[in-house]
Amino acid sequence: DADVTQTPRNRITKTGKRIMLECSQTKGHDRMYWYRQDPGLGLRLIYYSFDVKDINKGEISDGYSVSRQAQAKFSLSLESAIPNQTALYFCATSDRNRGSYEQYFGPGTRLTVT
Amino acid sequence: GNSVTQMEGPVTLSEEAFLTINCTYTATGYPSLFWYVQYPGEGLQLLLKATKADDKGSNKGFEATYRKETTSFHLEKGSVQVSDSAVYFCALFEGAQKLVFGQGTRLTINP
């Protein structure tokens, strides 16, 4: 089984809808991240969490919110989806004790907002 | 702020060709540098790393040397294979405990 899982893998939604992307991990890592990937722009950090009570905005947090329900779960919400949020979204984890630079990525969620 | 710039892709090579993907960075301190690889349909995975100047990271036949004087971390491989087709990301790890990624370079290897 995959160590970092994301659900759903693909989602098509309409403008204005609320949508939640979920991430779960079995690696026992304390740190979790949400990124979005757009062609030609690489990965951009949306939110990150160093533990359950520590959540921080990344470089592109506007229009998104997150919840760290447990050490193993970190969800990303789009309160009112808009077309320019169409992208590939990745969750990642890392272990503070092993150097947070080695991040383990989930398989991604492809989100299309029409 | 800190940033990473990679050579634009896509890059297309024949099998057994020599590969170079250029990466330069801007940073206020002395970051650690990384190459991540994304195979089709998958998330990113760490390929190699270098944590200080003149360090050479290597893995799976790929190498990159941390050059502080030119602020570069170019990825090289002597003989590429079809299975190396992927998107490659250069990244730096800054003091704020976050990875900063370049825009990615898509590599296609033809048999």
XYZ file of C-alpha atoms in Angstrom:
225
model
C 0.000 0.000 0.000
C 1.105 3.550 -0.741
C 2.557 5.518 2.165
C 0.898 8.774 1.113
C -2.566 8.558 -0.374
C -4.773 11.229 -1.862
C -8.480 11.172 -2.572
C -10.002 11.715 -5.003
C -7.482 11.144 -7.786
C -9.519 13.062 -10.292
C -12.323 15.565 -9.783
C -14.327 17.790 -12.044
C -16.383 20.466 -10.348
C -18.232 23.643 -11.232
C -17.370 27.228 -10.409
C -18.577 28.230 -6.958
C -18.702 24.721 -5.501
C -16.933 23.778 -2.296
C -14.521 20.900 -2.636
C -12.246 19.030 -0.264
C -9.116 17.096 -1.164
C -7.898 14.600 1.379
C -4.458 13.286 2.221
C -3.504 10.429 4.526
C -0.099 9.043 5.394
C 1.184 5.944 7.125
C 4.808 7.056 7.361
C 4.433 8.483 10.868
C 5.806 11.834 9.718
C 5.015 14.987 11.650
C 5.130 17.460 8.742
C 2.637 17.669 5.881
C 2.339 19.957 2.869
C -0.035 20.865 0.055
C 1.309 21.975 -3.322
C -0.223 22.774 -6.648
C 1.510 22.051 -9.946
C 0.865 24.075 -13.064
C 2.626 23.597 -16.410
C 5.785 25.704 -16.567
C 5.468 26.880 -12.965
C 6.785 23.949 -11.024
C 5.310 23.269 -7.608
C 4.021 26.065 -5.437
C 3.352 25.671 -1.739
C -0.216 26.326 -0.606
C -0.130 25.395 3.109
C 2.099 23.425 5.401
C 1.764 21.951 8.865
C 4.625 21.032 11.187
C 2.320 19.297 13.636
C -1.381 19.068 14.424
C -1.462 22.487 16.089
C 0.902 24.270 13.726
C -0.497 25.327 10.337
C 1.122 27.911 8.093
C 0.330 29.657 4.852
C 2.500 29.058 1.838
C 3.076 31.352 -1.107
C -0.377 30.900 -2.687
C -2.883 30.312 0.133
C -5.603 32.709 -1.059
C -8.791 30.821 -1.914
C -7.722 27.724 0.039
C -8.049 26.469 3.603
C -6.705 23.389 5.372
C -7.425 21.185 8.321
C -5.009 18.877 10.131
C -7.439 16.430 11.669
C -4.740 14.143 13.036
C -1.028 13.607 12.560
C -1.805 11.339 9.631
C -4.481 13.441 7.899
C -4.288 16.812 6.208
C -7.120 18.064 4.015
C -7.276 20.966 1.591
C -10.513 22.838 0.879
C -11.516 25.186 -1.873
C -14.410 27.157 -0.410
C -15.674 28.458 -3.735
C -13.826 26.932 -6.643
C -12.826 29.049 -9.629
C -11.427 27.968 -13.022
C -7.889 29.182 -12.331
C -7.694 26.644 -9.509
C -7.630 23.936 -12.158
C -4.328 22.173 -11.475
C -2.632 19.055 -10.193
C -2.518 19.026 -6.395
C 0.051 17.132 -4.376
C 0.253 16.291 -0.718
C 3.655 15.588 0.790
C 5.096 14.565 4.138
C 8.454 14.828 5.840
C 10.093 13.852 9.081
C 11.618 16.635 11.165
C 14.140 14.249 12.623
C 15.434 13.108 9.239
C 15.690 16.476 7.566
C 12.506 18.022 6.268
C 13.964 18.435 2.779
C 13.226 14.820 1.904
C 9.560 15.026 1.200
C 7.406 12.054 0.204
C 4.700 12.844 -2.274
C 1.310 11.352 -2.890
C 0.188 10.468 -6.423
C -1.678 13.728 -6.908
C -5.259 14.871 -7.457
C -6.155 16.307 -10.839
C -8.795 18.995 -10.272
C -10.732 20.646 -13.074
C -13.019 23.586 -12.351
C -15.449 24.370 -15.170
C 13.468 35.852 -1.889
C 15.063 32.532 -2.681
C 14.430 31.092 -6.135
C 15.471 28.343 -8.527
C 15.745 28.592 -12.306
C 16.017 25.553 -14.581
C 16.679 25.250 -18.271
C 13.498 25.254 -20.248
C 12.264 22.047 -21.726
C 11.221 19.887 -23.181
C 14.500 18.067 -23.736
C 14.526 15.150 -26.173
C 17.520 12.833 -26.482
C 18.349 9.471 -27.952
C 19.150 6.523 -25.732
C 22.782 6.489 -24.506
C 23.202 10.238 -25.065
C 24.814 12.517 -22.464
C 22.389 14.569 -20.407
C 22.778 17.971 -18.781
C 19.908 19.885 -17.206
C 21.002 23.291 -15.950
C 19.905 24.686 -12.612
C 20.878 27.960 -10.945
C 19.658 29.397 -7.701
C 19.351 32.622 -5.767
C 19.575 32.416 -2.016
C 20.476 34.693 0.862
C 22.292 32.014 2.831
C 23.761 28.608 2.123
C 20.870 26.374 1.137
C 20.867 22.648 0.607
C 20.168 21.673 -3.020
C 18.187 18.810 -4.485
C 16.956 17.155 -7.619
C 13.531 15.553 -7.550
C 12.097 13.392 -10.356
C 8.469 12.896 -11.352
C 7.725 9.831 -13.432
C 4.519 9.812 -15.495
C 1.408 9.620 -13.326
C 3.334 9.744 -10.054
C 4.310 12.196 -7.368
C 7.814 13.587 -6.999
C 10.595 11.579 -5.408
C 14.011 12.648 -4.222
C 16.755 11.783 -6.736
C 19.861 13.278 -5.116
C 21.017 15.992 -2.749
C 24.011 18.122 -1.749
C 24.105 20.008 1.508
C 27.223 22.194 1.182
C 29.501 23.744 -1.416
C 31.511 21.313 -3.562
C 29.429 18.340 -2.447
C 28.482 15.968 -5.237
C 25.153 14.181 -5.026
C 24.677 10.984 -7.020
C 22.041 8.315 -7.547
C 20.956 5.970 -10.368
C 23.819 7.210 -12.573
C 22.837 10.858 -12.141
C 25.212 13.394 -10.599
C 25.131 17.047 -9.595
C 27.794 19.212 -7.923
C 26.978 22.135 -5.637
C 28.905 25.107 -7.096
C 28.696 28.106 -4.782
C 30.815 30.354 -7.039
C 28.377 29.968 -9.944
C 25.285 29.304 -7.774
C 24.582 26.229 -9.850
C 23.582 22.590 -9.401
C 23.467 21.079 -12.887
C 22.168 17.533 -13.312
C 24.197 15.161 -15.499
C 24.064 11.571 -16.651
C 26.544 9.925 -18.964
C 24.218 7.570 -20.806
C 20.468 8.006 -20.556
C 17.867 5.271 -20.912
C 14.254 5.313 -22.043
C 13.273 4.730 -18.413
C 14.795 8.102 -17.478
C 11.965 9.895 -19.284
C 10.359 12.058 -16.610
C 10.089 15.610 -15.328
C 13.074 16.772 -13.272
C 12.847 19.470 -10.616
C 15.726 21.334 -9.028
C 14.985 22.591 -5.524
C 16.573 24.340 -2.592
C 15.811 24.022 1.098
C 15.854 27.302 2.885
C 16.058 28.351 6.493
C 12.284 28.628 6.775
C 12.185 24.837 6.474
C 10.540 24.842 3.083
C 11.470 23.496 -0.318
C 11.532 25.966 -3.201
C 11.186 24.284 -6.611
C 12.226 25.262 -10.090
C 9.686 25.078 -12.880
C 10.645 21.558 -13.942
C 12.245 20.191 -17.118
C 10.503 17.475 -19.101
C 12.940 14.885 -20.477
C 12.016 12.406 -23.198
C 14.421 9.653 -24.239
C 13.816 7.972 -27.583
C 15.016 4.402 -28.235
